[in-house]
Short mmCIF file of C-alpha atoms (C1' of nucleotides) in Angstrom, two decimals:
data_model
loop_
_atom_site.label_atom_id
_atom_site.label_comp_id
_atom_site.label_asym_id
_atom_site.label_seq_id
_atom_site.Cartn_x
_atom_site.Cartn_y
_atom_site.Cartn_z
CA UNK Z 11 -81.42 -83.32 -13.55
CA UNK Z 12 -83.71 -85.53 -15.95
CA UNK Z 13 -84.64 -88.96 -13.15
CA UNK Z 14 -81.81 -91.89 -14.13
CA UNK Z 15 -82.89 -95.10 -15.08
CA UNK Z 16 -80.98 -98.43 -16.28
CA UNK Z 17 -81.78 -101.21 -18.57
CA UNK Z 18 -81.31 -104.55 -17.03
CA UNK Z 19 -81.94 -106.33 -19.94
CA UNK Z 20 -78.92 -104.95 -21.66
CA UNK Z 21 -75.60 -106.00 -22.35
CA UNK Z 22 -73.94 -102.68 -21.64
CA UNK Z 23 -72.65 -102.53 -17.53
CA UNK Z 24 -74.98 -101.00 -15.22
CA UNK Z 25 -72.18 -98.63 -14.33
CA UNK Z 26 -72.06 -97.08 -18.20
CA UNK Z 27 -75.32 -97.04 -18.43
CA UNK Z 28 -75.04 -94.62 -15.70
CA UNK Z 29 -72.76 -93.14 -16.57
CA UNK Z 30 -73.64 -91.89 -19.82
CA UNK Z 31 -77.11 -90.16 -19.10
CA UNK Z 32 -74.80 -87.95 -16.58
CA UNK Z 33 -72.33 -87.43 -19.46
CA UNK Z 34 -75.24 -86.52 -21.11
CA UNK Z 35 -76.34 -83.95 -18.67
CA UNK Z 36 -73.02 -82.61 -18.60
CA UNK Z 37 -72.85 -82.27 -22.14
CA UNK Z 38 -76.23 -80.86 -22.82
CA UNK Z 39 -75.18 -78.05 -20.09
CA UNK Z 40 -77.95 -78.94 -17.60
CA UNK Z 41 -75.12 -79.91 -15.53
CA UNK Z 42 -72.94 -76.66 -15.25
CA UNK Z 43 -69.31 -76.69 -14.47
CA UNK Z 44 -69.52 -76.69 -10.84
CA UNK Z 45 -72.59 -77.75 -10.18
CA UNK Z 46 -73.27 -80.90 -7.90
CA UNK Z 47 -74.66 -84.77 -9.17
CA UNK Z 48 -76.48 -87.07 -7.72
CA UNK Z 49 -74.74 -88.30 -4.42
CA UNK Z 50 -73.74 -92.29 -4.71
CA UNK Z 51 -76.69 -92.95 -2.22
CA UNK Z 52 -79.10 -90.88 -4.54
CA UNK Z 53 -77.93 -92.88 -7.70
CA UNK Z 54 -78.95 -96.06 -6.31
CA UNK Z 55 -82.05 -94.90 -5.10
CA UNK Z 56 -83.32 -93.44 -8.68
CA UNK Z 57 -81.71 -96.41 -10.46
CA UNK Z 58 -82.43 -99.39 -8.03
CA UNK Z 59 -78.22 -100.30 -8.47
CA UNK Z 60 -76.28 -100.82 -5.19
CA UNK Z 61 -74.41 -98.24 -3.70
CA UNK Z 62 -71.10 -99.71 -5.03
CA UNK Z 63 -71.87 -99.60 -8.67
CA UNK Z 64 -73.27 -96.01 -8.10
CA UNK Z 65 -69.75 -95.56 -6.80
CA UNK Z 66 -68.40 -97.34 -9.58
CA UNK Z 67 -70.33 -94.50 -12.08
CA UNK Z 68 -69.00 -91.35 -10.06
CA UNK Z 69 -64.91 -92.60 -10.18
CA UNK Z 70 -64.91 -93.18 -13.31
CA UNK Z 71 -66.44 -89.79 -14.08
CA UNK Z 72 -63.41 -88.57 -11.90
CA UNK Z 73 -60.72 -90.34 -13.41
CA UNK Z 74 -62.14 -89.21 -17.17
CA UNK Z 75 -61.39 -86.19 -15.62
CA UNK Z 76 -65.47 -84.63 -15.75
CA UNK Z 77 -66.19 -84.42 -12.53
CA UNK Z 78 -64.18 -84.20 -8.84
CA UNK Z 79 -65.13 -85.63 -5.99
CA UNK Z 80 -64.80 -84.85 -1.85
CA UNK Z 81 -65.74 -86.46 0.89
CA UNK Z 82 -68.50 -84.85 2.99
CA UNK Z 83 -69.28 -82.84 0.08
CA UNK Z 84 -70.21 -84.65 -3.32
CA UNK Z 85 -69.19 -85.13 -6.76
CA UNK Z 86 -68.94 -81.76 -8.52
CA UNK Z 87 -68.54 -81.57 -12.42
CA UNK Z 88 -65.68 -79.96 -13.77
CA UNK Z 89 -64.88 -77.91 -16.79
CA UNK Z 90 -65.69 -78.65 -20.30
CA UNK Z 91 -63.54 -82.10 -21.37
CA UNK Z 92 -60.99 -81.33 -23.78
CA UNK Z 93 -60.35 -82.76 -27.04
CA UNK Z 94 -57.19 -84.33 -27.39
CA UNK Z 95 -56.83 -87.27 -24.43
CA UNK Z 96 -52.71 -87.23 -23.93
CA UNK Z 97 -53.54 -90.14 -21.89
CA UNK Z 98 -54.77 -92.83 -24.62
CA UNK Z 99 -52.40 -94.60 -26.52
CA UNK Z 100 -53.73 -93.02 -30.42
CA UNK Z 101 -52.68 -93.41 -33.37
CA UNK Z 102 -52.39 -90.36 -35.34
CA UNK Z 103 -55.37 -91.57 -37.38
CA UNK Z 104 -57.73 -91.77 -34.11
CA UNK Z 105 -55.88 -88.63 -33.70
CA UNK Z 106 -56.83 -86.66 -36.11
CA UNK Z 107 -60.56 -88.11 -36.29
CA UNK Z 108 -61.37 -87.02 -32.85
CA UNK Z 109 -60.32 -83.53 -33.65
CA UNK Z 110 -62.52 -83.89 -36.87
CA UNK Z 111 -59.83 -83.66 -39.52
CA UNK Z 112 -59.61 -85.51 -41.94
CA UNK Z 113 -56.41 -87.82 -41.53
CA UNK Z 114 -53.52 -88.82 -44.78
CA UNK Z 115 -50.63 -90.44 -44.78
CA UNK Z 116 -47.50 -90.64 -47.59
CA UNK Z 117 -45.14 -93.07 -47.20
CA UNK Z 118 -41.26 -92.10 -47.64
CA UNK Z 119 -39.58 -94.92 -47.43
CA UNK Z 120 -39.65 -98.42 -45.91
CA UNK Z 121 -37.04 -100.26 -45.33
CA UNK Z 122 -34.54 -103.08 -43.45
CA UNK Z 123 -31.94 -100.93 -41.50
CA UNK Z 124 -29.30 -100.83 -38.63
CA UNK Z 125 -31.14 -98.76 -36.30
CA UNK Z 126 -29.78 -96.07 -34.81
CA UNK Z 127 -28.24 -96.68 -31.37
CA UNK Z 128 -31.19 -94.91 -29.26
CA UNK Z 129 -33.57 -97.32 -30.91
CA UNK Z 130 -31.78 -100.46 -30.60
CA UNK Z 131 -31.24 -99.58 -27.00
CA UNK Z 132 -35.02 -98.82 -27.03
CA UNK Z 133 -36.03 -102.00 -28.74
CA UNK Z 134 -33.05 -103.69 -26.17
CA UNK Z 135 -31.84 -105.24 -29.86
CA UNK Z 136 -28.25 -106.60 -30.36
CA UNK Z 137 -26.14 -104.84 -32.68
CA UNK Z 138 -25.90 -106.02 -36.17
CA UNK Z 139 -29.69 -107.21 -35.74
CA UNK Z 140 -31.65 -105.15 -38.32
CA UNK Z 141 -35.34 -103.31 -38.04
CA UNK Z 142 -38.02 -102.03 -40.83
CA UNK Z 143 -37.86 -98.48 -40.81
CA UNK Z 144 -41.37 -96.92 -41.61
CA UNK Z 145 -40.75 -93.14 -42.44
CA UNK Z 146 -43.85 -91.48 -43.01
CA UNK Z 147 -45.33 -88.10 -43.55
CA UNK Z 148 -48.51 -87.75 -42.06
CA UNK Z 149 -51.32 -84.60 -43.55
CA UNK Z 150 -54.57 -83.72 -41.79
CA UNK Z 151 -56.80 -81.92 -44.31
CA UNK Z 152 -54.16 -82.01 -46.50
CA UNK Z 153 -51.62 -79.94 -44.48
CA UNK Z 154 -48.39 -81.56 -43.32
CA UNK Z 155 -48.54 -81.84 -39.53
CA UNK Z 156 -46.12 -84.11 -38.56
CA UNK Z 157 -43.08 -86.70 -40.28
CA UNK Z 158 -43.11 -89.85 -37.82
CA UNK Z 159 -39.79 -92.72 -38.65
CA UNK Z 160 -40.93 -96.09 -36.88
CA UNK Z 161 -38.86 -98.80 -36.27
CA UNK Z 162 -40.08 -102.03 -35.76
CA UNK Z 163 -37.93 -105.34 -34.61
CA UNK Z 164 -38.31 -107.69 -37.58
CA UNK Z 165 -38.66 -111.02 -35.09
CA UNK Z 166 -41.59 -109.30 -33.79
CA UNK Z 167 -43.27 -108.34 -37.58
CA UNK Z 168 -41.92 -111.52 -40.42
CA UNK Z 169 -42.95 -110.29 -44.40
CA UNK Z 170 -43.63 -106.74 -42.55
CA UNK Z 171 -41.92 -104.94 -45.76
CA UNK Z 172 -44.04 -106.96 -48.27
CA UNK Z 173 -47.52 -107.44 -46.69
CA UNK Z 174 -47.44 -103.01 -45.53
CA UNK Z 175 -49.19 -101.33 -47.68
CA UNK Z 176 -50.12 -97.52 -47.79
CA UNK Z 177 -53.02 -96.29 -46.47
CA UNK Z 178 -52.62 -99.12 -44.39
CA UNK Z 179 -53.55 -98.04 -40.40
CA UNK Z 180 -50.32 -99.60 -38.73
CA UNK Z 181 -51.70 -100.24 -35.42
CA UNK Z 182 -54.81 -101.99 -36.74
CA UNK Z 183 -52.72 -104.33 -38.93
CA UNK Z 184 -49.82 -105.08 -35.92
CA UNK Z 185 -53.08 -106.42 -34.29
CA UNK Z 186 -55.01 -107.91 -37.39
CA UNK Z 187 -51.67 -110.12 -38.50
CA UNK Z 188 -49.40 -109.94 -36.11
CA UNK Z 189 -51.25 -110.23 -33.07
CA UNK Z 190 -48.91 -107.64 -31.61
CA UNK Z 191 -50.98 -105.05 -29.13
CA UNK Z 192 -49.90 -101.94 -27.75
CA UNK Z 193 -50.54 -101.84 -24.56
CA UNK Z 194 -49.14 -99.41 -22.79
CA UNK Z 195 -45.75 -96.72 -24.27
CA UNK Z 196 -43.80 -94.49 -22.56
CA UNK Z 197 -43.40 -90.92 -24.41
CA UNK Z 198 -41.34 -87.88 -24.14
CA UNK Z 199 -41.96 -84.63 -25.47
CA UNK Z 200 -38.52 -82.10 -26.79
CA UNK Z 201 -38.97 -78.43 -28.02
CA UNK Z 202 -36.53 -78.20 -31.01
CA UNK Z 203 -35.94 -76.44 -34.44
CA UNK Z 204 -37.41 -77.79 -37.42
CA UNK Z 205 -33.70 -79.37 -39.58
CA UNK Z 206 -33.97 -78.32 -43.54
CA UNK Z 207 -35.03 -81.70 -44.82
CA UNK Z 208 -37.59 -82.21 -42.23
CA UNK Z 209 -38.54 -78.36 -42.83
CA UNK Z 210 -39.10 -79.04 -46.78
CA UNK Z 211 -41.50 -81.72 -46.03
CA UNK Z 212 -43.67 -79.96 -43.11
CA UNK Z 213 -43.37 -77.27 -45.56
CA UNK Z 214 -42.60 -74.69 -42.85
CA UNK Z 215 -39.42 -72.63 -42.65
CA UNK Z 216 -36.21 -74.22 -41.41
CA UNK Z 217 -35.47 -73.61 -37.71
CA UNK Z 218 -39.63 -73.39 -36.86
CA UNK Z 219 -40.68 -74.18 -33.94
CA UNK Z 220 -41.36 -77.91 -33.69
CA UNK Z 221 -42.33 -80.48 -31.26
CA UNK Z 222 -40.18 -83.84 -31.36
CA UNK Z 223 -41.81 -86.90 -29.80
CA UNK Z 224 -40.25 -90.05 -28.39
CA UNK Z 225 -42.08 -92.88 -27.73
CA UNK Z 226 -42.02 -96.76 -27.02
CA UNK Z 227 -44.55 -98.94 -27.13
CA UNK Z 228 -44.58 -102.39 -24.86
CA UNK Z 229 -46.69 -105.56 -25.18
CA UNK Z 230 -47.85 -107.04 -22.38
CA UNK Z 231 -45.31 -109.11 -21.44
CA UNK Z 232 -43.01 -105.76 -21.24
CA UNK Z 233 -41.04 -106.54 -24.58
CA UNK Z 234 -40.93 -103.25 -26.25
CA UNK Z 235 -42.52 -103.86 -29.50
CA UNK Z 236 -41.81 -100.17 -31.84
CA UNK Z 237 -39.49 -96.96 -31.18
CA UNK Z 238 -40.90 -93.83 -32.84
CA UNK Z 239 -39.36 -90.59 -33.40
CA UNK Z 240 -41.98 -88.07 -34.49
CA UNK Z 241 -41.75 -84.35 -35.57
CA UNK Z 242 -45.02 -82.14 -35.36
CA UNK Z 243 -45.24 -78.85 -36.74
CA UNK Z 244 -45.39 -76.59 -33.09
CA UNK Z 245 -47.97 -73.98 -35.23
CA UNK Z 246 -50.53 -76.39 -36.31
CA UNK Z 247 -49.93 -78.90 -33.21
CA UNK Z 248 -50.50 -78.59 -29.48
CA UNK Z 249 -50.72 -80.91 -26.23
CA UNK Z 250 -53.46 -80.27 -24.18
CA UNK Z 251 -53.86 -81.69 -20.70
CA UNK Z 252 -56.33 -82.18 -17.88
CA UNK Z 253 -54.36 -82.47 -14.69
CA UNK Z 254 -56.10 -83.24 -11.61
CA UNK Z 255 -55.32 -82.57 -7.82
CA UNK Z 256 -54.95 -85.97 -6.62
CA UNK Z 257 -53.58 -89.12 -7.62
CA UNK Z 258 -55.96 -91.76 -8.04
CA UNK E 21 -42.87 -113.18 -4.68
CA UNK E 22 -42.77 -112.47 -0.84
CA UNK E 23 -45.66 -113.58 1.07
CA UNK E 24 -48.46 -110.49 1.70
CA UNK E 25 -49.69 -109.66 4.36
CA UNK E 26 -51.64 -106.95 6.25
CA UNK E 27 -52.00 -104.99 9.58
CA UNK E 28 -55.52 -104.50 10.60
CA UNK E 29 -54.79 -101.80 13.55
CA UNK E 30 -53.05 -99.82 11.51
CA UNK E 31 -55.08 -96.65 10.28
CA UNK E 32 -53.56 -97.21 6.81
CA UNK E 33 -55.91 -98.78 4.35
CA UNK E 34 -55.39 -102.09 3.58
CA UNK E 35 -55.37 -101.57 -0.09
CA UNK E 36 -52.78 -99.32 0.54
CA UNK E 37 -50.54 -101.46 2.54
CA UNK E 38 -51.19 -103.77 -0.46
CA UNK E 39 -50.29 -101.88 -2.86
CA UNK E 40 -47.04 -100.98 -0.87
CA UNK E 41 -45.88 -104.28 -0.80
CA UNK E 42 -46.18 -105.01 -4.26
CA UNK E 43 -44.41 -101.45 -5.60
CA UNK E 44 -41.99 -102.74 -2.94
CA UNK E 45 -41.58 -105.99 -5.34
CA UNK E 46 -41.48 -103.97 -8.39
CA UNK E 47 -39.25 -101.36 -7.75
CA UNK E 48 -36.49 -103.62 -5.84
CA UNK E 49 -36.50 -105.74 -9.64
CA UNK E 50 -37.92 -108.75 -7.66
CA UNK E 51 -41.50 -108.55 -9.97
CA UNK E 52 -39.66 -107.85 -13.25
CA UNK E 53 -41.62 -105.65 -16.28
CA UNK E 54 -44.00 -108.17 -17.96
CA UNK E 55 -44.04 -110.78 -14.76
CA UNK E 56 -47.42 -111.66 -13.08
CA UNK E 57 -48.50 -110.48 -10.26
CA UNK E 58 -50.51 -112.73 -7.86
CA UNK E 59 -54.07 -112.49 -8.70
CA UNK E 60 -57.33 -110.76 -7.10
CA UNK E 61 -57.95 -114.11 -5.18
CA UNK E 62 -54.37 -114.72 -4.56
CA UNK E 63 -53.92 -111.50 -2.36
CA UNK E 64 -57.12 -111.97 -0.69
CA UNK E 65 -55.80 -115.27 0.29
CA UNK E 66 -52.57 -114.19 1.50
CA UNK E 67 -53.83 -111.21 2.90
CA UNK E 68 -56.90 -112.47 4.67
CA UNK E 69 -58.77 -109.17 2.72
CA UNK E 70 -61.83 -109.51 0.92
CA UNK E 71 -61.82 -110.19 -2.75
CA UNK E 72 -63.23 -106.61 -3.83
CA UNK E 73 -60.54 -105.01 -1.92
CA UNK E 74 -57.77 -107.13 -3.38
CA UNK E 75 -59.32 -105.76 -6.26
CA UNK E 76 -59.04 -102.36 -5.38
CA UNK E 77 -54.89 -102.97 -4.82
CA UNK E 78 -54.65 -103.87 -8.51
CA UNK E 79 -57.17 -101.30 -10.05
CA UNK E 80 -54.99 -98.69 -8.30
CA UNK E 81 -51.90 -100.38 -9.91
CA UNK E 82 -53.30 -100.08 -12.93
CA UNK E 83 -54.09 -96.42 -13.21
CA UNK E 84 -50.80 -95.38 -11.65
CA UNK E 85 -49.89 -96.92 -15.09
CA UNK E 86 -47.49 -99.34 -12.77
CA UNK E 87 -49.37 -102.06 -14.58
CA UNK E 88 -51.90 -103.27 -16.79
CA UNK E 89 -54.35 -106.20 -16.44
CA UNK E 90 -56.03 -108.41 -19.01
CA UNK E 91 -59.14 -110.37 -18.03
CA UNK E 92 -58.34 -114.45 -18.36
CA UNK E 93 -54.73 -113.27 -18.28
CA UNK E 94 -53.70 -111.17 -15.10
CA UNK E 95 -52.01 -108.55 -14.26
CA UNK E 96 -48.59 -107.63 -15.44
CA UNK E 97 -46.09 -105.12 -14.01
CA UNK E 98 -45.42 -102.70 -17.12
CA UNK E 99 -41.85 -100.83 -17.40
CA UNK E 100 -40.19 -98.88 -14.66
CA UNK E 101 -41.80 -96.09 -13.82
CA UNK E 102 -41.09 -92.08 -14.94
CA UNK E 103 -39.94 -89.97 -13.22
CA UNK E 104 -42.68 -87.50 -13.73
CA UNK E 105 -46.15 -87.32 -14.06
CA UNK E 106 -48.11 -85.46 -16.24
CA UNK E 107 -51.38 -85.96 -15.21
CA UNK E 108 -50.92 -84.59 -11.94
CA UNK E 109 -51.53 -80.77 -10.45
CA UNK E 110 -48.02 -79.98 -9.42
CA UNK E 111 -46.11 -76.92 -8.28
CA UNK E 112 -43.08 -76.19 -9.75
CA UNK E 113 -41.65 -76.49 -6.28
CA UNK E 114 -43.38 -80.19 -5.85
CA UNK E 115 -42.01 -80.84 -9.82
CA UNK E 116 -38.25 -80.10 -8.89
CA UNK E 117 -38.00 -82.20 -5.81
CA UNK E 118 -39.55 -85.06 -7.34
CA UNK E 119 -36.88 -84.70 -10.01
CA UNK E 120 -34.29 -84.46 -7.17
CA UNK E 121 -33.34 -80.57 -8.24
CA UNK E 122 -33.54 -77.65 -6.13
CA UNK E 123 -35.71 -75.35 -6.99
CA UNK E 124 -35.38 -71.66 -6.23
CA UNK E 125 -37.80 -68.84 -7.38
CA UNK E 126 -36.66 -65.14 -8.04
CA UNK E 127 -39.24 -62.39 -8.35
CA UNK E 128 -39.32 -60.80 -11.53
CA UNK E 129 -42.21 -58.95 -10.37
CA UNK E 130 -45.71 -58.43 -8.54
CA UNK E 131 -48.04 -56.17 -9.95
CA UNK E 132 -51.99 -55.35 -9.81
CA UNK E 133 -52.61 -54.56 -13.29
CA UNK E 134 -55.03 -55.03 -15.84
CA UNK E 135 -54.96 -57.87 -17.50
CA UNK E 136 -54.24 -59.19 -21.50
CA UNK E 137 -57.20 -60.64 -22.95
CA UNK E 138 -55.88 -64.23 -22.77
CA UNK E 139 -56.44 -63.71 -19.03
CA UNK E 140 -59.37 -61.94 -18.59
CA UNK E 141 -61.35 -64.08 -20.92
CA UNK E 142 -60.03 -67.33 -18.94
CA UNK E 143 -60.70 -66.07 -15.84
CA UNK E 144 -64.21 -64.47 -16.79
CA UNK E 145 -63.33 -61.20 -15.79
CA UNK E 146 -65.17 -57.84 -16.65
CA UNK E 147 -62.59 -55.34 -18.94
CA UNK E 148 -61.59 -52.71 -16.39
CA UNK E 149 -61.13 -54.78 -13.66
CA UNK E 150 -57.95 -55.60 -12.67
CA UNK E 151 -55.68 -58.77 -11.20
CA UNK E 152 -52.65 -59.75 -9.26
CA UNK E 153 -49.71 -60.10 -11.94
CA UNK E 154 -46.62 -62.67 -10.49
CA UNK E 155 -43.98 -62.87 -12.77
CA UNK E 156 -41.20 -65.19 -11.44
CA UNK E 157 -38.16 -66.87 -12.81
CA UNK E 158 -37.64 -70.66 -11.98
CA UNK E 159 -34.03 -71.88 -11.29
CA UNK E 160 -33.11 -75.68 -10.97
CA UNK E 161 -30.11 -76.64 -8.70
CA UNK E 162 -29.20 -72.56 -9.48
CA UNK E 163 -29.47 -72.78 -13.44
CA UNK E 164 -32.42 -70.64 -15.13
CA UNK E 165 -35.40 -73.48 -16.28
CA UNK E 166 -38.40 -71.21 -16.42
CA UNK E 167 -40.74 -67.36 -16.50
CA UNK E 168 -43.82 -67.97 -15.28
CA UNK E 169 -46.35 -65.24 -15.19
CA UNK E 170 -49.73 -65.63 -12.84
CA UNK E 171 -52.97 -63.73 -13.20
CA UNK E 172 -54.38 -64.20 -9.68
CA UNK E 173 -58.12 -62.81 -9.92
CA UNK E 174 -57.74 -59.61 -6.67
CA UNK E 175 -61.58 -60.56 -4.95
CA UNK E 176 -60.68 -63.94 -4.39
CA UNK E 177 -57.25 -62.98 -2.70
CA UNK E 178 -57.63 -59.52 -1.07
CA UNK E 179 -54.07 -58.24 -0.15
CA UNK E 180 -52.22 -60.31 -2.10
CA UNK E 181 -49.53 -58.15 -3.14
CA UNK E 182 -48.40 -57.45 0.59
CA UNK E 183 -49.36 -61.03 1.88
CA UNK E 184 -47.20 -62.78 -0.35
CA UNK E 185 -43.10 -62.92 0.14
CA UNK E 186 -40.40 -64.59 -2.31
CA UNK E 187 -39.50 -68.02 -1.26
CA UNK E 188 -42.65 -68.43 0.07
CA UNK E 189 -45.20 -71.47 -2.28
CA UNK E 190 -47.63 -69.67 -4.10
CA UNK E 191 -50.04 -73.19 -4.03
CA UNK E 192 -49.06 -73.83 0.02
CA UNK E 193 -50.35 -69.29 0.60
CA UNK E 194 -53.23 -69.71 -1.63
CA UNK E 195 -54.70 -72.39 0.07
CA UNK E 196 -53.29 -71.35 3.84
CA UNK E 197 -54.12 -67.95 3.59
CA UNK E 198 -57.07 -67.30 1.57
CA UNK E 199 -58.60 -71.58 2.05
CA UNK E 200 -58.20 -71.75 -1.94
CA UNK E 201 -57.63 -74.88 -3.28
CA UNK E 202 -56.87 -75.82 -6.98
CA UNK E 203 -58.58 -79.29 -7.76
CA UNK E 204 -58.31 -78.87 -11.63
CA UNK E 205 -56.32 -77.40 -14.15
CA UNK E 206 -56.09 -77.57 -18.05
CA UNK E 207 -53.38 -76.58 -19.79
CA UNK E 208 -52.15 -76.03 -23.03
CA UNK E 209 -48.09 -76.66 -24.43
CA UNK E 210 -46.80 -75.42 -27.45
CA UNK E 211 -43.49 -75.19 -29.08
CA UNK E 212 -41.86 -71.57 -29.59
CA UNK E 213 -39.06 -69.65 -30.16
CA UNK E 214 -37.53 -67.71 -27.38
CA UNK E 215 -38.37 -64.12 -27.67
CA UNK E 216 -35.23 -61.95 -27.01
CA UNK E 217 -36.16 -60.59 -23.26
CA UNK E 218 -37.60 -64.05 -22.27
CA UNK E 219 -34.17 -65.74 -23.20
CA UNK E 220 -31.64 -63.07 -21.59
CA UNK E 221 -33.35 -64.27 -18.39
CA UNK E 222 -33.32 -67.44 -18.92
CA UNK E 223 -30.03 -67.28 -20.37
CA UNK E 224 -30.23 -68.85 -23.52
CA UNK E 225 -29.92 -67.67 -27.29
CA UNK E 226 -32.95 -65.69 -28.64
CA UNK E 227 -34.76 -67.83 -30.90
CA UNK E 228 -34.17 -70.77 -28.86
CA UNK E 229 -36.70 -73.66 -28.62
CA UNK E 230 -38.94 -72.98 -25.69
CA UNK E 231 -41.99 -75.07 -24.64
CA UNK E 232 -45.36 -72.05 -23.56
CA UNK E 233 -46.85 -73.00 -21.60
CA UNK E 234 -50.54 -72.04 -20.38
CA UNK E 235 -52.75 -73.31 -17.72
CA UNK E 236 -56.17 -72.11 -16.27
CA UNK E 237 -56.55 -73.94 -12.60
CA UNK E 238 -60.12 -74.35 -11.34
CA UNK E 239 -61.71 -74.42 -7.68
CA UNK E 240 -64.37 -77.19 -6.45
CA UNK E 241 -67.09 -75.11 -7.80
CA UNK E 242 -65.91 -74.69 -11.40
CA UNK E 243 -64.64 -71.29 -10.88
CA UNK E 244 -61.17 -69.98 -12.57
CA UNK E 245 -58.94 -68.98 -9.44
CA UNK E 246 -55.39 -69.04 -11.45
CA UNK E 247 -54.60 -68.22 -15.13
CA UNK E 248 -50.36 -68.95 -16.01
CA UNK E 249 -48.12 -68.22 -18.42
CA UNK E 250 -44.64 -69.93 -18.83
CA UNK E 251 -41.68 -70.28 -20.78
CA UNK E 252 -39.65 -73.46 -20.64
CA UNK E 253 -36.39 -73.88 -22.06
CA UNK E 254 -36.57 -76.65 -24.47
CA UNK E 255 -32.92 -77.44 -23.72
CA UNK E 256 -33.38 -78.60 -20.37
CA UNK E 257 -37.00 -79.55 -19.58
CA UNK E 258 -39.04 -82.56 -21.41
CA UNK E 259 -42.46 -83.59 -20.73
CA UNK E 260 -42.71 -87.04 -20.18
CA UNK E 261 -45.63 -89.03 -20.06
CA UNK E 262 -47.32 -92.81 -19.64
CA UNK E 263 -49.82 -94.16 -22.14
CA UNK E 264 -53.14 -96.58 -21.30
CA UNK E 265 -54.18 -98.63 -24.50
CA UNK E 266 -57.48 -98.02 -22.04
CA UNK E 267 -59.51 -95.12 -20.66
CA UNK E 268 -60.06 -96.13 -16.98
"C1'" DC W 2 -77.10 -83.67 13.08
"C1'" DA W 3 -77.89 -85.71 8.37
"C1'" DG W 4 -75.52 -86.47 4.79
"C1'" DT W 5 -71.34 -86.91 1.63
"C1'" DG W 6 -67.86 -89.82 -0.24
"C1'" DG W 7 -64.28 -93.90 1.64
"C1'" DT W 8 -63.22 -98.32 2.40
"C1'" DC W 9 -64.48 -103.41 3.61
"C1'" DT W 10 -67.16 -107.59 3.62
"C1'" DA W 11 -68.68 -112.33 2.06
"C1'" DG W 12 -71.04 -113.89 -1.40
"C1'" DA W 13 -72.62 -114.00 -6.55
"C1'" DC W 14 -72.14 -114.22 -11.92
"C1'" DC W 15 -70.12 -113.65 -16.02
"C1'" DA W 16 -66.43 -113.18 -20.00
"C1'" DC W 17 -62.64 -114.67 -21.39
"C1'" DA W 18 -57.93 -117.07 -21.55
"C1'" DG W 19 -55.64 -120.94 -21.84
"C1'" DT W 20 -55.59 -126.36 -20.61
"C1'" DC G 15 -61.94 -127.85 -17.36
"C1'" DT G 16 -59.86 -123.84 -14.15
"C1'" DG G 17 -57.99 -119.44 -13.21
"C1'" DT G 18 -58.51 -114.38 -14.78
"C1'" DG G 19 -60.16 -110.39 -14.12
"C1'" DG G 20 -65.10 -107.40 -15.24
"C1'" DT G 21 -69.63 -106.66 -12.61
"C1'" DC G 22 -73.04 -106.36 -9.12
"C1'" DT G 23 -75.13 -106.91 -4.46
"C1'" DA G 24 -76.43 -105.54 0.63
"C1'" DG G 25 -75.35 -104.63 3.68
"C1'" DA G 26 -71.29 -102.24 7.18
"C1'" DC G 27 -68.57 -98.97 9.50
"C1'" DC G 28 -65.70 -94.87 9.18
"C1'" DA G 29 -63.96 -89.18 8.71
"C1'" DC G 30 -64.96 -85.57 6.96
"C1'" DT G 31 -68.59 -81.46 5.75
"C1'" DG G 32 -72.23 -78.65 6.43
"C1'" DT G 33 -76.43 -76.92 9.67
#
DNA sequence: CAGTGGTCTAGACCACAGT
DNA sequence: CTGTGGTCTAGACCACTGT
């Protein structure tokens, strides 16, 4: 294990600097799965930070799923980190890039519509109020991956229909143009069979296995700002998750 | 919002006491989604704890997905907490109880076998070494939910075949009898169609949508201690997840 | 016993948001 | 400007693990 050190003139928080060094040790294989990381005391001694700061480093790694800590024993390296993080709000674009794939989208339709009842309930919208419905086909390296149907309340996104163009990142645009930032999202995943029209777009046989995602995104003030239904190809997509024994 | 207080004679950590009170406010509806919780300073003032302890309370709620914190703004209540937590290592029994369902199991088979190649690779076992294979049908309120096939290395669990009986919790037994505790697990979920023999056990039509779970559980020292393949009925099971904007 | 992480204190300075 | 959460310090006592 390389000796640890920090740069106190840097604007990067000390615990982040130390975390980066420890992550480098782990990713390089110098700290393999099951091995013991330096203790809080030891990190504090080597770097000159206080024990609370050293502790913050180790807790952070623990929450990332990279390590496991046990009182009286120490902090141990867990298995190699997984490529997909199921816990974080991410756009399709971000997710595909993280997997090393080239994302692309095709807009299937963009209309102002009366929302289906599920979207209306999720968005707490009165009957007869219209919302924007954006349907897109999502591709990775040119291969169809999913169909995404977003419902966006009109009052939150005035003039959306004209402002949104192909190739734009929806989340970036909502944040930059409307100052709307999704802070948290609830997602439900179901296993289903591809319906004929979806199958055609996804280029799979009708009745093929698919994931059905339903997502409701919320703002800081608790308002629902997006309702999304997506169909993912079961043969090209998998959910990966790391579980911890304890609730942090 | 009720005034906060703590009992310093209690053995429950102060931040947990405060967290319980805040959770009660949220669950009762007195602190609805989008409302502002007391600030760190305010909690410290009301309870007499230090600001760092008050802070620990709010960070903990944030990590549980109950709140969202923003510098300069405060800590806001997120939507009602979801019933299933996809992040925590849980047995089928624990999970069903959390959903208010009555779990039951039927042992389909328990044999010492040469493991399939996937299990062998996951468990890092040499060819020709045998492992225990426990196959169980899982039921909730009497309705078949899933088929679970666990592969357990013989050397970790001597005499397992004779010690394990129906009705026992596998995880409890592994911990109590063998001192083996799964600290972390990696899980992969795929969408698939029910094969004929699984469909019969699950009482669904062949070709029905199912979730295919693959789980590898690890000990503190990084050793793989369990490889599990499960098939869940797609019509009775759904994955629920809460996503946060930030990586904690 | 010494070493580990878990909790806690009473301060400090900072970046950011809203006035 | 005040108030918020984010980072950080230099101590403290505790529960748990190993020898």
